Tab-separated table of C-alpha atoms in Angstrom:
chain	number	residue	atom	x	y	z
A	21	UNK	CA	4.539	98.857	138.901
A	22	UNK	CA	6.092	96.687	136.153
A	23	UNK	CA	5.749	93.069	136.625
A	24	UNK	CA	8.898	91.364	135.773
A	25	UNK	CA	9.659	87.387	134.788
A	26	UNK	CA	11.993	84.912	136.360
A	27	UNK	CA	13.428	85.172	132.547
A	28	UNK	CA	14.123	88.624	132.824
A	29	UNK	CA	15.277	88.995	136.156
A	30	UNK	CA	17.753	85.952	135.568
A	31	UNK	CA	18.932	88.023	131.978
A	32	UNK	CA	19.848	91.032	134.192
A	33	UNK	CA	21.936	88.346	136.728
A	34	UNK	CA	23.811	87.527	133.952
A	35	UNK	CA	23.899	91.130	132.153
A	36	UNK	CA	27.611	90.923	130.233
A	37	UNK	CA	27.776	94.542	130.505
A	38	UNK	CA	27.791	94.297	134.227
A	39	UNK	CA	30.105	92.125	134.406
A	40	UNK	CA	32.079	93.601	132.315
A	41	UNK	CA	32.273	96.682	134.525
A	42	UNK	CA	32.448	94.813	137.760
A	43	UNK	CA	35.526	93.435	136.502
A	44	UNK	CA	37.053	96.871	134.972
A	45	UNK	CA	36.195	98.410	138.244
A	46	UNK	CA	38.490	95.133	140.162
A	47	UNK	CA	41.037	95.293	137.400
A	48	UNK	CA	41.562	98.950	138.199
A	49	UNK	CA	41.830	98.744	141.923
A	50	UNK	CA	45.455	98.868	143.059
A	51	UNK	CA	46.397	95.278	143.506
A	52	UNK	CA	50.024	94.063	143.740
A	53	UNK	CA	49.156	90.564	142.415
A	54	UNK	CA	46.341	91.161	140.366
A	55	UNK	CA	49.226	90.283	137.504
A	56	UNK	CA	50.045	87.109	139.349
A	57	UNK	CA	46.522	86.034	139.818
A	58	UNK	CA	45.874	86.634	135.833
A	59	UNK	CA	49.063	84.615	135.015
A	60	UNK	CA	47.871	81.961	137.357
A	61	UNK	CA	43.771	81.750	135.768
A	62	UNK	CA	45.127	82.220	132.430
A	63	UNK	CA	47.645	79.161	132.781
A	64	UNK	CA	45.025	77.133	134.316
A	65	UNK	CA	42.372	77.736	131.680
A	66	UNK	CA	45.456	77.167	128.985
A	67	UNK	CA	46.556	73.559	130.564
A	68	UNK	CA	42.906	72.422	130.779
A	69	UNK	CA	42.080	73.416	126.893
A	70	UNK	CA	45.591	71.551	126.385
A	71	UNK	CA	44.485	68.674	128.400
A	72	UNK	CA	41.179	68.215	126.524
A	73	UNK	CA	42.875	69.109	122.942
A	74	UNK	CA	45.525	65.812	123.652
A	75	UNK	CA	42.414	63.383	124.034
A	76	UNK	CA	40.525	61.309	121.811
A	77	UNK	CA	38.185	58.784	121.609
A	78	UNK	CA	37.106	56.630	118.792
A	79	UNK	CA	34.338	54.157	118.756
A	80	UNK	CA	34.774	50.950	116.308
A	81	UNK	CA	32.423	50.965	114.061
A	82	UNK	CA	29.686	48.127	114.468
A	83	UNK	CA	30.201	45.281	111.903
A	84	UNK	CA	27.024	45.542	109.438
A	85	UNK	CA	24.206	42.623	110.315
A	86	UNK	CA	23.688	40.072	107.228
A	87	UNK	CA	20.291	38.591	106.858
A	88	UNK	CA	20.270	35.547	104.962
A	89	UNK	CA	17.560	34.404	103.051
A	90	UNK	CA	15.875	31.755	104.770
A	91	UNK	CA	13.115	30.442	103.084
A	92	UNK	CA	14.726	28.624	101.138
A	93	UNK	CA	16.481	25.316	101.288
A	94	UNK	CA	20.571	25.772	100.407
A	95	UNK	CA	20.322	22.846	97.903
A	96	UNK	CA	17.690	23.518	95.752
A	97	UNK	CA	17.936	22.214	91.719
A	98	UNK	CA	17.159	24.435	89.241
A	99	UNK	CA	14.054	22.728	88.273
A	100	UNK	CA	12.674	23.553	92.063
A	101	UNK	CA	13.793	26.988	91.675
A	102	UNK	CA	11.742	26.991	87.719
A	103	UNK	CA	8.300	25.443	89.853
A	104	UNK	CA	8.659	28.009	92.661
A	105	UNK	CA	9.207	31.060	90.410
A	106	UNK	CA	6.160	29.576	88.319
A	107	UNK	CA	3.648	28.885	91.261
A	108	UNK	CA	4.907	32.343	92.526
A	109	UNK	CA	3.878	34.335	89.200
A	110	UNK	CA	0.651	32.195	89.084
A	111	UNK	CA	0.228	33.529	92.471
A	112	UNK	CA	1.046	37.518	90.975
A	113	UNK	CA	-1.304	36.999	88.519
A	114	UNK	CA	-4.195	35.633	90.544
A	115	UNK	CA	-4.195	38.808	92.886
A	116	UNK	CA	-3.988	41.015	89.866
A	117	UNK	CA	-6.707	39.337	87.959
A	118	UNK	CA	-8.459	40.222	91.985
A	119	UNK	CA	-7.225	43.724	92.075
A	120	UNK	CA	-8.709	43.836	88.461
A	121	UNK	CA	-11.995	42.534	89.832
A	122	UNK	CA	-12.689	44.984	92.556
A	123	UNK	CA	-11.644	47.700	90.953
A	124	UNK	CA	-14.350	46.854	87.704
A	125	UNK	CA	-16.576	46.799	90.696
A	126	UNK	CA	-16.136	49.689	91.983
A	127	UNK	CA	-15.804	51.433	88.228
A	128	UNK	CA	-19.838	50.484	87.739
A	129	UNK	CA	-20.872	51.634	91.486
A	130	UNK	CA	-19.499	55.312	90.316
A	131	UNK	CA	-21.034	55.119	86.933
A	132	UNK	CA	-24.248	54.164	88.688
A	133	UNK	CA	-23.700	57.346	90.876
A	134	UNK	CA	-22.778	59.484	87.748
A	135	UNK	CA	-25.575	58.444	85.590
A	136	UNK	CA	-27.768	59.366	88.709
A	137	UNK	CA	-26.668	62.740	89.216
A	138	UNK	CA	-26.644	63.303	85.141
A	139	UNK	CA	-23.196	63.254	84.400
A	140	UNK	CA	-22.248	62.259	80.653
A	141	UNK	CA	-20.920	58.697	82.213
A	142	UNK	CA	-19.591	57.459	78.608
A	143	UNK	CA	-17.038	60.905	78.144
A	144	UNK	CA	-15.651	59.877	81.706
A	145	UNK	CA	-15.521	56.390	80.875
A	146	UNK	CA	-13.645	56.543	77.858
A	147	UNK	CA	-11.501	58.875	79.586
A	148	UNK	CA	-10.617	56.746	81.763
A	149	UNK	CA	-10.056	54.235	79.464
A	150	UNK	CA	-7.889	55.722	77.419
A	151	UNK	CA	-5.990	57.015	80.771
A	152	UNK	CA	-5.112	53.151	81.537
A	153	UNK	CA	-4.335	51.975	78.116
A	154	UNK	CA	-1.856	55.260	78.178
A	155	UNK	CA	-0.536	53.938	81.633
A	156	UNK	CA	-0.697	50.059	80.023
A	157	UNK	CA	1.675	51.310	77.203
A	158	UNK	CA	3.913	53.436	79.171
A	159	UNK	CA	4.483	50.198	81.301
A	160	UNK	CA	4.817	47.841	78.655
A	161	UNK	CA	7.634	50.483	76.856
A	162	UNK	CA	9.359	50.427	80.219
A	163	UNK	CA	9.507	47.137	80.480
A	164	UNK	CA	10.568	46.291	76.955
A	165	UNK	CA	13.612	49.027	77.295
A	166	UNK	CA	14.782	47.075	80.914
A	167	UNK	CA	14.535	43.730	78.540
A	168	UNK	CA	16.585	45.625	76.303
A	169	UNK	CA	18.927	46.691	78.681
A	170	UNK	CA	19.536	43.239	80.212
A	171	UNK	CA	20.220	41.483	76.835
A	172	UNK	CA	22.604	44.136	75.976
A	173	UNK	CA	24.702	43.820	79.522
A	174	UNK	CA	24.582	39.837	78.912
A	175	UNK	CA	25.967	40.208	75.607
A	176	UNK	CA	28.865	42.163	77.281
């Protein structure tokens, strides 16, 4: 014997085809209102689709939140703004002269590794070298064509 799922034994409750006949084999049955009682679903079904067609609902949309910068003080002279932008790219500078740092650090721990396990250390370090002063450049041209580009929007 076949064991048979909830899944299928719910798929043959709702077989189409069987309802399909069922309701050919009502349809056919001599009925004197069967007419009336189709008139009567079929306006029902029509006035509620009509009903929910006629209605709509529209949200507002939210008003957008604006975060103002609050660090610093509304009033500020230019000279204040020149000393913070100043302390703040001392401040870049620092933490890349860091990043610089730890990552010369961690450059010699590898070559220390390589030249222990009798790699050719100086072909990989020139390399690399030449790998950053290819990134350097690429940066530097980037940043000279956005210089570019400013001067020629101010001298619009």
């Amino acid at each position: 014997m076949a064991s048979t799922t909830a899944l299928s034994r719910f798929l043959t409750i709702i077989n189409p085809v069987r309802a399909i006949r069922d309701f050919r084999g009502v349809w056919m049955q001599e009925n004197p209102y069967r007419w009336r009682f189709a008139l009567v679903a079929a306006v029902a079904t029509g006035s509620i689709f009509w009903t929910m067609m006629g209605e709509e609902h529209r949200i507002e949309p939210r008003p957008p939140e604006i975060t103002w910068i609050t660090t610093f003080k509304p009033g500020r002279t230019d000279a204040e703004i020149m000393a913070s932008n100043i302390a703040n790219q001392r401040e870049q500078e620092r933490l890349k002269a860091e990043q610089a740092a730890r990552e010369a650090k961690a450059r010699e721990v590898y070559e220390a590794v390589g030249r222990a396990s009798g790699m050719d250390v100086d072909a990989i370090k020139a390399e690399g070298e030449a790998e950053r002063a290819a990134r350097a450049k690429a940066e530097e041209a980037r940043r000279q064509e956005l210089i570019a580009e400013i001067k020629a929007r101010q001298g619009e």
